[in-house]
C-alpha positions as a LaTeX table, in Angstrom:
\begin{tabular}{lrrr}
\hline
Residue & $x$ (\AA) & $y$ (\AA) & $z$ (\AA) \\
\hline
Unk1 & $-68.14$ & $-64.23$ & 71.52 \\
Unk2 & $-69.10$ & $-62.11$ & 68.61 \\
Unk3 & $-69.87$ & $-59.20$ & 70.54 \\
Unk4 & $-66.74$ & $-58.44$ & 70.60 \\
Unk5 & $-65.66$ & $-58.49$ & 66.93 \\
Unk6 & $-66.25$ & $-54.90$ & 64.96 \\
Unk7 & $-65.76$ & $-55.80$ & 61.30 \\
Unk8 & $-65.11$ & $-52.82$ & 58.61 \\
Unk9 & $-67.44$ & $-52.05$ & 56.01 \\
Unk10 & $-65.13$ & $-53.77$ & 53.42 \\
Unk11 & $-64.87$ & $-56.83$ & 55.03 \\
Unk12 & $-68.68$ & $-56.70$ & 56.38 \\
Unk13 & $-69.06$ & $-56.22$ & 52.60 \\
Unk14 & $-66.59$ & $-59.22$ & 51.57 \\
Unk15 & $-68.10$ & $-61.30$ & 53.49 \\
Unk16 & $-71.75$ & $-61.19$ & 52.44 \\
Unk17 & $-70.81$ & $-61.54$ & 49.48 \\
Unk18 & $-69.08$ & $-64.32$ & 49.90 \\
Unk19 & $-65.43$ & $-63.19$ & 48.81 \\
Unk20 & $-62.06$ & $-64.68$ & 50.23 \\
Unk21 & $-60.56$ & $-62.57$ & 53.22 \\
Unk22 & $-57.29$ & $-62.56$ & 54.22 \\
Unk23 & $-56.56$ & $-61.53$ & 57.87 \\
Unk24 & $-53.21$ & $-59.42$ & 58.49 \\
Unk25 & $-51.42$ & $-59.15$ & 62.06 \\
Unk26 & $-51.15$ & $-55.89$ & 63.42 \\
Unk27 & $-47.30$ & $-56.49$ & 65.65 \\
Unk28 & $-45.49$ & $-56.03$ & 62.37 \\
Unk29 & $-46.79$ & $-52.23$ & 62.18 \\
Unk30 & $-46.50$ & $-51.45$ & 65.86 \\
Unk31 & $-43.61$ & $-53.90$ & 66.68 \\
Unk32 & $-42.14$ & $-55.09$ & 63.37 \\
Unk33 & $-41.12$ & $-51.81$ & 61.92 \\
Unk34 & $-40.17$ & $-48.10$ & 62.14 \\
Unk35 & $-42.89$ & $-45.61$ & 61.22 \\
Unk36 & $-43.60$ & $-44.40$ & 58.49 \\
Unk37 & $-42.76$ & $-47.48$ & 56.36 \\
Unk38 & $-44.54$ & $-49.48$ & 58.79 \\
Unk39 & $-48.10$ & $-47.90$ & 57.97 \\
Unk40 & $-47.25$ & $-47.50$ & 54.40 \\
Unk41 & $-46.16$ & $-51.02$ & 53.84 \\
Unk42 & $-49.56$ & $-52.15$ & 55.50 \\
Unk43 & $-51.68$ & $-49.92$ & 52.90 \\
Unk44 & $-49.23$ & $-51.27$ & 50.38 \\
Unk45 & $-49.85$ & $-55.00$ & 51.52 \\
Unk46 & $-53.82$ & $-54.52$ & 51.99 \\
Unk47 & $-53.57$ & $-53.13$ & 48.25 \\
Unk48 & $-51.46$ & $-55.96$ & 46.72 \\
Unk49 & $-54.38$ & $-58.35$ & 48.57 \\
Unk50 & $-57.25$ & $-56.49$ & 46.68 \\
Unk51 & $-54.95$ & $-56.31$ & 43.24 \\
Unk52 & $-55.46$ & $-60.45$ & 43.62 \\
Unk53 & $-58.81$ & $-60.32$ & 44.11 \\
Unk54 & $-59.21$ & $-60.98$ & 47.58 \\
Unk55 & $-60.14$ & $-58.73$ & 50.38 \\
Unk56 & $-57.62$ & $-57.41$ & 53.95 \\
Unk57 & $-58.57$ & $-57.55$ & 56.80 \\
Unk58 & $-55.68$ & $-56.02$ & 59.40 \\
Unk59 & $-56.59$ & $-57.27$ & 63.11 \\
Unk60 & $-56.08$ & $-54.95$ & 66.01 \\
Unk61 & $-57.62$ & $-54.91$ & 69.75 \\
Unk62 & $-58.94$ & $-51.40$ & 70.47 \\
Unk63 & $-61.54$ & $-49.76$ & 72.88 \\
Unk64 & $-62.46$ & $-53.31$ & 73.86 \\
Unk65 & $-63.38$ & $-54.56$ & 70.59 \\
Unk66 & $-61.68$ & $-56.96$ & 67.88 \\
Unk67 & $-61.28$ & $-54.97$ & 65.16 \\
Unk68 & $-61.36$ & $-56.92$ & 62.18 \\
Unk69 & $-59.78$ & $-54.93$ & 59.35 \\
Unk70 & $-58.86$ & $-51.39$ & 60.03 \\
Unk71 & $-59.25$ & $-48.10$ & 58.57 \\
Unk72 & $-56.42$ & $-45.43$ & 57.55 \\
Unk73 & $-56.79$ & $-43.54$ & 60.33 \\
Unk74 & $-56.66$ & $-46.46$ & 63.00 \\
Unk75 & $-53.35$ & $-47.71$ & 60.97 \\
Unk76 & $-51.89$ & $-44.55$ & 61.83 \\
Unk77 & $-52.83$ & $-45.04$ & 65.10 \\
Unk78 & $-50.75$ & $-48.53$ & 65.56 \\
Unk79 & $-48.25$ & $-47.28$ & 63.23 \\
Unk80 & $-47.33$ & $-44.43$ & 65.52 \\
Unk81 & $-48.57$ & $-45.45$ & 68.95 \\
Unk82 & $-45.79$ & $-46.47$ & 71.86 \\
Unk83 & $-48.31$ & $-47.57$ & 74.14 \\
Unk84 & $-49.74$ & $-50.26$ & 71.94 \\
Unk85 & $-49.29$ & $-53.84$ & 73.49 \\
Unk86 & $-47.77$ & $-56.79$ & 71.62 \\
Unk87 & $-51.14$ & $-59.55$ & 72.22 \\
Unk88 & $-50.53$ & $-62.97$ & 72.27 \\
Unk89 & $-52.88$ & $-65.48$ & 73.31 \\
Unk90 & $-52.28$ & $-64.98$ & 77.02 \\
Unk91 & $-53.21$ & $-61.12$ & 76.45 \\
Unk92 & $-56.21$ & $-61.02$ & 75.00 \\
Unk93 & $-58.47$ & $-61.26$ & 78.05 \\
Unk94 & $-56.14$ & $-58.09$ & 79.36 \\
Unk95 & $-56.63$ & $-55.96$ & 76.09 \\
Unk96 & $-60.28$ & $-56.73$ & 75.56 \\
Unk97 & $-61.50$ & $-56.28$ & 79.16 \\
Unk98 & $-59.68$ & $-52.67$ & 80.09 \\
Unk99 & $-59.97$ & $-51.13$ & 76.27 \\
Unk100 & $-56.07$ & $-50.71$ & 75.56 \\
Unk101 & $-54.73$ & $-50.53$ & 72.77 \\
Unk102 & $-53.25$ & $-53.98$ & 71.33 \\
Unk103 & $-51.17$ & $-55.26$ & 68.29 \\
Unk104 & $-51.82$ & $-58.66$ & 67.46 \\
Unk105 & $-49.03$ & $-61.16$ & 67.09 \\
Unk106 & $-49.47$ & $-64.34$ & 64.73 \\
Unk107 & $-50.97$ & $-66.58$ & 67.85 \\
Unk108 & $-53.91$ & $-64.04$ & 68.55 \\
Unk109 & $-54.15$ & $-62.72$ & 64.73 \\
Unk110 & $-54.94$ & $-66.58$ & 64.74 \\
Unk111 & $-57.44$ & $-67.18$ & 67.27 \\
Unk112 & $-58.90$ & $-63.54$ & 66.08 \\
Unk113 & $-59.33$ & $-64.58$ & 62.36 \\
Unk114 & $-60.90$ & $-67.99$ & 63.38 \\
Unk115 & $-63.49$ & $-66.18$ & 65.65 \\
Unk116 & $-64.22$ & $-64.10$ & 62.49 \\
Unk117 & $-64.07$ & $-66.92$ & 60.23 \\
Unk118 & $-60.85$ & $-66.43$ & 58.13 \\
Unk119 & $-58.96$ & $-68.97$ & 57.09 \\
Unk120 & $-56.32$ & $-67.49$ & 55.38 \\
Unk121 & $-53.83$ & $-65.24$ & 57.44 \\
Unk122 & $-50.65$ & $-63.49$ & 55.94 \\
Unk123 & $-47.77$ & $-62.38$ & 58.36 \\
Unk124 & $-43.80$ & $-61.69$ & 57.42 \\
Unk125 & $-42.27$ & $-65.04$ & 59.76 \\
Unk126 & $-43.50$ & $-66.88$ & 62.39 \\
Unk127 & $-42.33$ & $-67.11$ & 65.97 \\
Unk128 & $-40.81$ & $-70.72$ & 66.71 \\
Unk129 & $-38.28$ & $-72.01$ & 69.57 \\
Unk130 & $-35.27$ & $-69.58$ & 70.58 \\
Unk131 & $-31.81$ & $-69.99$ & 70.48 \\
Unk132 & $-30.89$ & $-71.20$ & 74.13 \\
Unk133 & $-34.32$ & $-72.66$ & 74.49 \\
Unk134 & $-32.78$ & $-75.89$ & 76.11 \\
Unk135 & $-32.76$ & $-73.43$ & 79.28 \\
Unk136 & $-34.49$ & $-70.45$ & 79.16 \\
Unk137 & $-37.52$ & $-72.54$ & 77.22 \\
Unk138 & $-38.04$ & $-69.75$ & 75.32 \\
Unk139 & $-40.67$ & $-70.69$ & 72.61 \\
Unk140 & $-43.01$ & $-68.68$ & 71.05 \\
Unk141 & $-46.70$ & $-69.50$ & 71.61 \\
Unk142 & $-47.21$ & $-68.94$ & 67.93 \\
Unk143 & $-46.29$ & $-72.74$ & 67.72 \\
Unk144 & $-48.78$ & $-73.77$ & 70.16 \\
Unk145 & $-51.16$ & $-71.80$ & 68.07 \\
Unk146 & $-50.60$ & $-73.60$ & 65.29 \\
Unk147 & $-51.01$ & $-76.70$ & 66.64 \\
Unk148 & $-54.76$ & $-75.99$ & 68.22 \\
Unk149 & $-56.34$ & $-73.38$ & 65.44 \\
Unk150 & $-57.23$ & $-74.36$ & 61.90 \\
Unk151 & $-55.64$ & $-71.12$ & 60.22 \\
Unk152 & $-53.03$ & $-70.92$ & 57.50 \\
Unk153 & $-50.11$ & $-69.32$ & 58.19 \\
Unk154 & $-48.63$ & $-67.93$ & 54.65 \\
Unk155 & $-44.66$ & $-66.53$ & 56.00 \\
Unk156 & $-41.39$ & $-66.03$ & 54.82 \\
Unk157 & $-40.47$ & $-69.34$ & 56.97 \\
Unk158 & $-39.59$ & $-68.82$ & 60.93 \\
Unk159 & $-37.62$ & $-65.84$ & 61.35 \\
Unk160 & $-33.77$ & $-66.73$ & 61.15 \\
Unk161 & $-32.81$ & $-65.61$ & 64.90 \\
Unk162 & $-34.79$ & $-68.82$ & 66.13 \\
Unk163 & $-33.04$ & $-72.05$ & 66.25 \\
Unk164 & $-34.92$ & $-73.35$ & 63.57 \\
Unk165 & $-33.99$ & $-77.16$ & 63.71 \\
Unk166 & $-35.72$ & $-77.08$ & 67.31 \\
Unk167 & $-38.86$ & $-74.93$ & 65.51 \\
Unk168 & $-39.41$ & $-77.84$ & 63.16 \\
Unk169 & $-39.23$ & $-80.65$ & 66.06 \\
Unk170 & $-41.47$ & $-78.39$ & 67.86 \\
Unk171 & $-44.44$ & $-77.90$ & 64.81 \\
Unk172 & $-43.40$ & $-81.88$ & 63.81 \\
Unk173 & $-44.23$ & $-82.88$ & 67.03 \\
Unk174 & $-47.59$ & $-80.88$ & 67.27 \\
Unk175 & $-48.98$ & $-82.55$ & 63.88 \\
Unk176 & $-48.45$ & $-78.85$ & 61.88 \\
Unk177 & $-47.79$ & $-79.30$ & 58.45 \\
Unk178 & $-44.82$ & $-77.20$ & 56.97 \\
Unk179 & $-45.49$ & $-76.71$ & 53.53 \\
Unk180 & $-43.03$ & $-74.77$ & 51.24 \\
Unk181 & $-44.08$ & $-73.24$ & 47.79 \\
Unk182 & $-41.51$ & $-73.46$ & 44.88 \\
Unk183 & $-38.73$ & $-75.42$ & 46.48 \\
Unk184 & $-38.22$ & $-78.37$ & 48.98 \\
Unk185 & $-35.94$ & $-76.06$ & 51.54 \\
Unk186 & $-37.86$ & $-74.37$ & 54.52 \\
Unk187 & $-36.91$ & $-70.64$ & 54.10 \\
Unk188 & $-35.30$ & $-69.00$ & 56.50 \\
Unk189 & $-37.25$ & $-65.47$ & 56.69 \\
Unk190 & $-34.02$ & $-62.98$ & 55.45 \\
Unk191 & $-32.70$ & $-66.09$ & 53.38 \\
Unk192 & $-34.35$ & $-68.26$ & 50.96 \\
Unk193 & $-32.91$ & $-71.47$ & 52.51 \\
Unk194 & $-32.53$ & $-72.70$ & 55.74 \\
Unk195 & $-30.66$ & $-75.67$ & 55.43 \\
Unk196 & $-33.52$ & $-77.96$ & 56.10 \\
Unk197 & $-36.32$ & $-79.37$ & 54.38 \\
Unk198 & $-39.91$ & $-78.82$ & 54.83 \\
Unk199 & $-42.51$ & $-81.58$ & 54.98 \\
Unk200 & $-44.44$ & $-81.23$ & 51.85 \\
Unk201 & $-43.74$ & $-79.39$ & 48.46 \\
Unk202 & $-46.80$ & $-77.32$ & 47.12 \\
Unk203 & $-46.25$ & $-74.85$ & 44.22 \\
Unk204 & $-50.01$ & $-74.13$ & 43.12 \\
Unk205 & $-53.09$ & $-72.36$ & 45.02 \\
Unk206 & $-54.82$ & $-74.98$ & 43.98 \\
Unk207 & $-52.73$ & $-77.69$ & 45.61 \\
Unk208 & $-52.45$ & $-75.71$ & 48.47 \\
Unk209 & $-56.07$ & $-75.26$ & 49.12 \\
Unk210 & $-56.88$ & $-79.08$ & 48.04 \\
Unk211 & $-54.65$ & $-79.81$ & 51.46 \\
Unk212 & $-55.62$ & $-77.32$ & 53.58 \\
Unk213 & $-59.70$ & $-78.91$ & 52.70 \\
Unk214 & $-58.56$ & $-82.17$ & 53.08 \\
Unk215 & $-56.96$ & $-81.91$ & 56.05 \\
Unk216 & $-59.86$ & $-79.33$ & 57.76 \\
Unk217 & $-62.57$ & $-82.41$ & 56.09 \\
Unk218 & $-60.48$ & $-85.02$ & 58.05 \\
Unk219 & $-61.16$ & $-83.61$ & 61.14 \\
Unk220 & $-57.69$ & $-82.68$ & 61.42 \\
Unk221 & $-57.89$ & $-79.37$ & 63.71 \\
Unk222 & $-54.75$ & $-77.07$ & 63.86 \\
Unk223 & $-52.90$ & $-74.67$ & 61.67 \\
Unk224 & $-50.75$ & $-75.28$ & 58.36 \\
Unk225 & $-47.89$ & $-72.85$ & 57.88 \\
Unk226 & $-47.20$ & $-72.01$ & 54.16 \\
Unk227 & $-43.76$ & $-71.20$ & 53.60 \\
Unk228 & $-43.32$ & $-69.15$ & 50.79 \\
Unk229 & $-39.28$ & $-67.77$ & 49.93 \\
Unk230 & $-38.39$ & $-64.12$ & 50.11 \\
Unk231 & $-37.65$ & $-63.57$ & 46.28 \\
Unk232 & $-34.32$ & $-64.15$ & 45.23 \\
Unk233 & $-33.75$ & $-60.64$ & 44.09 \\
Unk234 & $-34.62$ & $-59.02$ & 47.44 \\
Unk235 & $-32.89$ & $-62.09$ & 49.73 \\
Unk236 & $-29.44$ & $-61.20$ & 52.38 \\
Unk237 & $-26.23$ & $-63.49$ & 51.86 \\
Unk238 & $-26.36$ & $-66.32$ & 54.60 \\
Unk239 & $-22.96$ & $-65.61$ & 56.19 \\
Unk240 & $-23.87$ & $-62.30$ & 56.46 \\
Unk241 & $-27.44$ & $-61.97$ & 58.35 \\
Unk242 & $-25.88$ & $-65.27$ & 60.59 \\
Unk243 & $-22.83$ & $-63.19$ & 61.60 \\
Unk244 & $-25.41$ & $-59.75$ & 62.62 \\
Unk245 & $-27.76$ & $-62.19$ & 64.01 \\
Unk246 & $-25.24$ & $-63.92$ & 66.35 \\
Unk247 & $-23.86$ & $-60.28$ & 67.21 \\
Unk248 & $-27.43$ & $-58.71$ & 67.95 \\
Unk249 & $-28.07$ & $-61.66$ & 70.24 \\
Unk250 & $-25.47$ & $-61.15$ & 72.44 \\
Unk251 & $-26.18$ & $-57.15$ & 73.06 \\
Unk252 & $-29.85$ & $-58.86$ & 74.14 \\
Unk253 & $-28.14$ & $-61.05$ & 76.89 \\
Unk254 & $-25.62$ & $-58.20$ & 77.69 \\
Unk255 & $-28.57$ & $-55.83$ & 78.21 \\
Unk256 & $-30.99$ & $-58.12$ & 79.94 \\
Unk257 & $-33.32$ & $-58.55$ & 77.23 \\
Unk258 & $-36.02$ & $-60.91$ & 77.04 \\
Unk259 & $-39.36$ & $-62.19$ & 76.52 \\
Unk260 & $-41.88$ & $-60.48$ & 74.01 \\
Unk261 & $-38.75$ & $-57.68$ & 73.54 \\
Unk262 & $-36.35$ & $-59.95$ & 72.19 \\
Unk263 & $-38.20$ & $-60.28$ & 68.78 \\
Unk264 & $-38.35$ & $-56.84$ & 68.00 \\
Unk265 & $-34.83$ & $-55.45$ & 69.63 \\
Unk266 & $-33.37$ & $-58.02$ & 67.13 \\
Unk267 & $-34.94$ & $-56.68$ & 64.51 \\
Unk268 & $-34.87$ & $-53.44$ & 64.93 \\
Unk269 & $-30.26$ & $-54.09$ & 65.74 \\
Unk270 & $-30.01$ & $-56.03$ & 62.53 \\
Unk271 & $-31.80$ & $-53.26$ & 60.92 \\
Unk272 & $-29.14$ & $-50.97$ & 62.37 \\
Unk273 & $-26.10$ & $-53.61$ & 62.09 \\
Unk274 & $-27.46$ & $-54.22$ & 58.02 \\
Unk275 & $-27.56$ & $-50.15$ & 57.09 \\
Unk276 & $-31.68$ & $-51.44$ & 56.79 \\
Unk277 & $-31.05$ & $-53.56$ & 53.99 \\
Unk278 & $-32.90$ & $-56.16$ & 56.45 \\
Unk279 & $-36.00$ & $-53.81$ & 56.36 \\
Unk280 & $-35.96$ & $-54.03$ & 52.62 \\
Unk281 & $-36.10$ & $-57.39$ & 52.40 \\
Unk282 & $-38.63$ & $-57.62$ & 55.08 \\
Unk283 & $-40.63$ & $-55.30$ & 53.16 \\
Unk284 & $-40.32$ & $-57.03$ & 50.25 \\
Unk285 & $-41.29$ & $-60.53$ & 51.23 \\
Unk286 & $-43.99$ & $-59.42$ & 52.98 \\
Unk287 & $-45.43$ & $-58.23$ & 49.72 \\
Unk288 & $-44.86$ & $-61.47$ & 48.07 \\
Unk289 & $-46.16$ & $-63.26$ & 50.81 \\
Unk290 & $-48.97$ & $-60.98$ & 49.78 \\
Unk291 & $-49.78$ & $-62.13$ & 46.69 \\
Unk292 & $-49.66$ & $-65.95$ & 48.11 \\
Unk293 & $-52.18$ & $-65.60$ & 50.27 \\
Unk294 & $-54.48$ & $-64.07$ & 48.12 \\
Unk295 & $-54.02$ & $-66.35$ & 45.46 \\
Unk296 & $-54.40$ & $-69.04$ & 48.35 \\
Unk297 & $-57.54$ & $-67.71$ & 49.62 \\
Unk298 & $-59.18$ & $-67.68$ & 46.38 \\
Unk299 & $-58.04$ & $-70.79$ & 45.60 \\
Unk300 & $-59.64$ & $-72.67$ & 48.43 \\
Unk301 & $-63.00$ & $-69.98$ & 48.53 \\
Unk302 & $-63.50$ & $-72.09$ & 45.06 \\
Unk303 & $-63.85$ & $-74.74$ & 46.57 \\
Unk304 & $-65.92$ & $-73.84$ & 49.84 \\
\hline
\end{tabular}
């Protein structure tokens, strides 16, 4: 198994040491965003992780290895690649065995970090269940993830084009905890509130990491996702990212869009529909989500 992980020098370094890592998905720089403020908001992320006293490490699948955190040169590399694949679980095998070039998604940055160790992963928004899942059963394996490996997921909530009642049935019925920092709503990735409530309330590191060891102690195998607001300052009016939402999802179905595209034609038409105020406030909660999982990983390395 570990023959095929290739950790960096800082992370090598991090880790005999004994430091708190925090892993990094590698979709949201080939997938997630245009270049260049996809690269540059990864070095600005990985910085904001060191700044706390942690250490990044960005996962990406390339020349057969797992590359667990990256250099600048192989950022640029997913930043401006169009061949890179979007790796989920399912892909892996695929990526590894024929030495392509893959972007992890939050299921394999999972599965990837676990391999290596990490307990602590930091993405923008999860995947959950899609809108229309009652018949295309649409549903991100992200969820299924969560449910089977013991990584914390620190996001901006599910992203708000998912039906996110369904996504919370989904991760209530797996046993995942949904844990929300510094209110009782579950955000709603663009917006701070979704208009439902998350299982458990959790403002502190400390806290945080106290249930993440209690549950791991228990026996208790499977992820926790830690859902941490976009701040308010950076957040898009309700109505408004609802109304481009419901629009950009009906160009998919018009144009025959689906699968592992939909995610990131939505994103990149709201970007368009918003005048990419949406990428600003992705940006932005990113960063914050940043600083939580740094603070989170220390938290619970104090512990260990």
């Amino acid at each position: 198994m570990h023959n095929y992980l290739v950790f960096s020098a800082e992370v090598q370094a991090a880790r005999e040491a004994g430091k708190p890592v925090v892993a990094l998905e590698s979709t949201i720089i080939s997938h997630g965003m245009p270049y260049p403020q996809n690269v540059q908001t990864a070095k600005e992320v990985e910085q904001i992780i060191r700044d706390h006293g942690a250490v990044p490490a960005t996962i990406a699948i390339m020349n057969g290895k797992i590359h667990i955190g990256l250099s600048d040169a192989e950022l640029e590399l997913l930043g401006q690649s169009r061949d890179a694949i979007k790796v989920s679980r399912r892909d892996l095998p695929y990526v590894l065995s024929t030495g392509k070039l893959g972007a992890t998604t939050v299921a394999a940055t999972m599965i990837c970090a676990e391999l290596a160790g990490i307990k602590i992963f930091v993405t923008g928004g999860i995947g959950g269940v899609h809108r229309g899942a009652e018949t295309s059963f649409d549903i991100s394996a992200d969820l299924q993830e969560l449910a089977q490996t013991s990584v914390a997921v620190v996001c901006a909530g599910a992203k708000s084009i998912l039906d996110l009642g369904l996504t919370l049935e989904y991760l209530e019925t797996h046993g995942v905890p949904v844990v929300s920092v510094g209110q009782e709503a579950f955000p709603a990735f663009f917006t701070r509130d979704s208009g439902f409530r998350a299982d458990f309330r959790l403002d502190t590191a400390q806290q945080q990491a106290a249930f993440l060891n209690t549950k791991w102690a228990l026996g208790l195998e499977g992820g926790v996702v830690i859902a941490n607001p976009v701040p308010e300052a950076d957040a898009m009016p309700e109505a408004e990212i609802e109304a481009i939402t419901r629009q950009a999802l009906e160009e998919a179905a018009q144009q025959g869009i689906g699968g592992k595209a939909v995610t990131p034609f939505l994103l990149a038409r709201i970007k368009e529909l918003t005048a990419g105020r949406s990428l600003v406030t992705n940006i932005a909660l990113v960063k914050n989500n940043a600083v939580c999982g740094a603070q989170l990983a220390l938290a619970l390395n104090q512990i260990a």
